[in-house]
Tab-separated table of C-alpha atoms in Angstrom:
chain	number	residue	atom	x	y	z
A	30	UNK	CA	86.293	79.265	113.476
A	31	UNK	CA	84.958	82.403	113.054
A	32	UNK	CA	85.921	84.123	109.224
A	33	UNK	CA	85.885	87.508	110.663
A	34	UNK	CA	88.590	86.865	113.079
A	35	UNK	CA	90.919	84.737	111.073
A	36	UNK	CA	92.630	87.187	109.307
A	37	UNK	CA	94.398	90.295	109.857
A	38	UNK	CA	91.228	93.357	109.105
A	39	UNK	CA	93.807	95.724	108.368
A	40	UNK	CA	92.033	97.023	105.040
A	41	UNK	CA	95.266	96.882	102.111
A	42	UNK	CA	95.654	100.003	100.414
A	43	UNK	CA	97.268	100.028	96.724
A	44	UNK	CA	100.991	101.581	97.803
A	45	UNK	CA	100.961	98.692	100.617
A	46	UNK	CA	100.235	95.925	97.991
A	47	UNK	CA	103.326	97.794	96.086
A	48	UNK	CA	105.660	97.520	99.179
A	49	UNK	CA	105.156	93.888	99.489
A	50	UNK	CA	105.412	93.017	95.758
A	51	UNK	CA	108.979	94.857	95.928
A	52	UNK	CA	109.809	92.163	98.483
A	53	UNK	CA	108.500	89.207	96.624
A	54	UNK	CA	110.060	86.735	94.093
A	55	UNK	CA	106.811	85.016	93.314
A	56	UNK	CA	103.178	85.901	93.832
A	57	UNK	CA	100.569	83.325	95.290
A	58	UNK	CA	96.792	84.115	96.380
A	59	UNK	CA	95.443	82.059	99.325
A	60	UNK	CA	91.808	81.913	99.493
A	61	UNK	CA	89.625	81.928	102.813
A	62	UNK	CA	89.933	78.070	102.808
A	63	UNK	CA	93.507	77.795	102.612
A	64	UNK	CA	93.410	76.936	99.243
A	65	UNK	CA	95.845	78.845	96.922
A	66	UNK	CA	94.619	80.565	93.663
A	67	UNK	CA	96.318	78.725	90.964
A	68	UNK	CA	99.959	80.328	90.334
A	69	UNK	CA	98.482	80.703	86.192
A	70	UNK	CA	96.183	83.067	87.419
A	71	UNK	CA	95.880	86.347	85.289
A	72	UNK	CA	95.247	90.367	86.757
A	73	UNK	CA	92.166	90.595	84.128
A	74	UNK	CA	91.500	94.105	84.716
A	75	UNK	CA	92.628	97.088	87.693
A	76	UNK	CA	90.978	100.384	88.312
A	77	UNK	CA	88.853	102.416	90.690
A	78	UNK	CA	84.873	101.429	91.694
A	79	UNK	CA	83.323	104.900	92.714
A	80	UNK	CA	79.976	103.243	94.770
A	81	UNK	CA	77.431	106.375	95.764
A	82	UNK	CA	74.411	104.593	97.262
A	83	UNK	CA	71.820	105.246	99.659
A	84	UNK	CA	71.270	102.865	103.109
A	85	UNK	CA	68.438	101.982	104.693
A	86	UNK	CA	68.387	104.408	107.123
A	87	UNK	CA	68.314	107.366	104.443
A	88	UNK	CA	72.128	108.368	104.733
A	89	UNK	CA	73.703	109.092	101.116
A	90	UNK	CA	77.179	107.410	101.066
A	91	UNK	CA	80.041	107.272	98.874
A	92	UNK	CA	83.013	104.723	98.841
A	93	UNK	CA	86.260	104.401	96.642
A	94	UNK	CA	88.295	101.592	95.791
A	95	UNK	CA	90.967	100.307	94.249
A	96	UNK	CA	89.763	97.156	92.244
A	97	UNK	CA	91.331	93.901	90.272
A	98	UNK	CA	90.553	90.874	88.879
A	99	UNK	CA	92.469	87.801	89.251
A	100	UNK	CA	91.172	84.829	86.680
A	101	UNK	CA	93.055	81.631	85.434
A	102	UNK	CA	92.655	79.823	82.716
A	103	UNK	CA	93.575	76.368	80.966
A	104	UNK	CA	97.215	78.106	80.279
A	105	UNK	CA	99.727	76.473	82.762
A	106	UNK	CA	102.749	78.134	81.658
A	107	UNK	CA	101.684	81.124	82.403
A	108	UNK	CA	103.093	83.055	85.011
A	109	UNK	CA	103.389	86.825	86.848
A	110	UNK	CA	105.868	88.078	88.826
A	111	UNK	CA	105.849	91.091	91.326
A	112	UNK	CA	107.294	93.163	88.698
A	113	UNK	CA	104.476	92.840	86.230
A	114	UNK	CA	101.828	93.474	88.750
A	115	UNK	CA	103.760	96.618	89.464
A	116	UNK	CA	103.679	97.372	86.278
A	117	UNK	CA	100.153	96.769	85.457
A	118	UNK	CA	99.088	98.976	89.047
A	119	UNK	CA	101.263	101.790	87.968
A	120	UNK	CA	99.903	101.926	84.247
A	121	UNK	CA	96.557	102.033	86.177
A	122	UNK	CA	97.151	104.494	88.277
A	123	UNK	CA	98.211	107.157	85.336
A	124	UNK	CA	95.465	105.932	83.400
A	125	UNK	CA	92.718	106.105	85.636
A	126	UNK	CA	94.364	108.874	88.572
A	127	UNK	CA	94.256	105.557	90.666
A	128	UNK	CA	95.231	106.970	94.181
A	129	UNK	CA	96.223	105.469	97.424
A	130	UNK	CA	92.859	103.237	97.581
A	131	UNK	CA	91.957	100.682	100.016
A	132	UNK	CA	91.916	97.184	98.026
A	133	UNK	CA	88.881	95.208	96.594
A	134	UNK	CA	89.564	92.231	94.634
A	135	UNK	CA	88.008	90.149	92.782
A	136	UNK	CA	87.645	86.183	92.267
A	137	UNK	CA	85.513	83.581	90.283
A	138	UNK	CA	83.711	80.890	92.796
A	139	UNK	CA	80.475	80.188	92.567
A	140	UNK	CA	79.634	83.653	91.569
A	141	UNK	CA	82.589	87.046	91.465
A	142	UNK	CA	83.455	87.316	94.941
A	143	UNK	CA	84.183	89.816	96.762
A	144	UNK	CA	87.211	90.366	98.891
A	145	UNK	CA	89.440	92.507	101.032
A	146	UNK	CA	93.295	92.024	101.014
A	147	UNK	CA	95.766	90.711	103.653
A	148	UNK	CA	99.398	89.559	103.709
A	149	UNK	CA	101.092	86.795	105.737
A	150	UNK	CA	103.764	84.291	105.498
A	151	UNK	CA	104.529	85.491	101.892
A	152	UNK	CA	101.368	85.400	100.543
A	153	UNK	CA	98.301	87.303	99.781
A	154	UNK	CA	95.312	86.474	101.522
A	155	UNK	CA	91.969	87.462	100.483
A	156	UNK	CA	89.506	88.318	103.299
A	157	UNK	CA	86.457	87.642	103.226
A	158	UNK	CA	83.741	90.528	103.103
A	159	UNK	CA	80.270	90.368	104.809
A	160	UNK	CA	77.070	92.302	104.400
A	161	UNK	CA	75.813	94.230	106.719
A	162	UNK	CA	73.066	96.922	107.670
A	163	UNK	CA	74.409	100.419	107.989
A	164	UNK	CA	71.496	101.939	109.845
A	165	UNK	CA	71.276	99.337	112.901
A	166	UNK	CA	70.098	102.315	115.053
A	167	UNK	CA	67.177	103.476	112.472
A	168	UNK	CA	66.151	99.717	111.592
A	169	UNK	CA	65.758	98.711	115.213
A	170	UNK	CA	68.523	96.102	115.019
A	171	UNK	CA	69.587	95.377	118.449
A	172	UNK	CA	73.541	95.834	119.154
A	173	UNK	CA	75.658	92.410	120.148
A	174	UNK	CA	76.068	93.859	123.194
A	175	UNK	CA	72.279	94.091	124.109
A	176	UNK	CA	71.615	90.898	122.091
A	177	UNK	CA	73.822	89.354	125.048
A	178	UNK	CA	73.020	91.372	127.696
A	179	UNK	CA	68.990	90.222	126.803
A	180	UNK	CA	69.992	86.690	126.043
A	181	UNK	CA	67.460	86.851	123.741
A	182	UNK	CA	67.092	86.262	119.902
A	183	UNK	CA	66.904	89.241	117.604
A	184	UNK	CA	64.398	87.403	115.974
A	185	UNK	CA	62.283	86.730	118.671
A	186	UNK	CA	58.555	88.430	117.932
A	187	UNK	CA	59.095	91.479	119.804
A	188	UNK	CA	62.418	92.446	118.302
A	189	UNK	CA	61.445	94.165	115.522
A	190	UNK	CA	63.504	92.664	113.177
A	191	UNK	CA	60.621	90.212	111.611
């Protein structure tokens, strides 16, 4: 099954993530694979990443997130509720003028990944996040719809791509 069409790509913003914690009695993290983040897990850190970058195509971009960190540890009794994580996002957002930011959170695998936020059946899910090349039209990258329409692989010698 196809990642980018499991979940719900409605991009969480922080006052959304608020609404739902108001609703909750206990928090729980469900990773791509169904597997839930351990219910010891720990916000490490919240704030804003301010990315200004340039593509590969030459256009100068700037993005703005909200950003935390959820870690765990060996200690088992430990345990958040919706209120704290309030807490802890509100404290953030006077400290750091954290406004109404889409989500970006973060998670130990094999290295920090990357992830957007979702909610369903009571629980937080985070989405995976892809790369991808902003400048398909300057690069020569071939849209799916003309990668179907040619039936023929962007790598093939003539595409451009190699």
């Amino acid at each position: 099954e196809d990642l980018f069409f499991k979940f719900n790509l409605m991009v969480m913003k922080i006052n959304d993530f608020k609404n739902y914690l108001y609703e909750l009695e206990h928090v729980a993290f469900m990773l791509p694979n169904n597997e839930k983040i351990p219910a010891h897990f720990h916000i490490t850190e919240m704030g804003i990443i301010d990315k200004n970058y340039i593509d590969c195509g030459g256009t100068i971009r700037k993005e703005k997130t909200a950003n935390f960190q959820i870690w765990h540890a060996n200690d088992y009794e430990h345990r958040i509720d919706p209120k704290k994580i309030i807490d802890i996002i509100e404290v953030a957002q006077k400290a750091v003028q954290m406004e109404n930011l889409d989500i970006e959170v973060e998670y130990q695998s094999d290295t920090i990944g990357k992830y957007e936020l979702s909610f369903s059946d009571d629980c937080f899910q985070l989405v995976p996040t892809f790369t991808d090349c902003l400048a398909k039209d300057k690069c020569g990258i071939p849209s799916q719809t003309e990668i179907n329409e040619s039936n023929e692989s962007c790598c093939s010698p003539t595409s451009g791509c190699c």
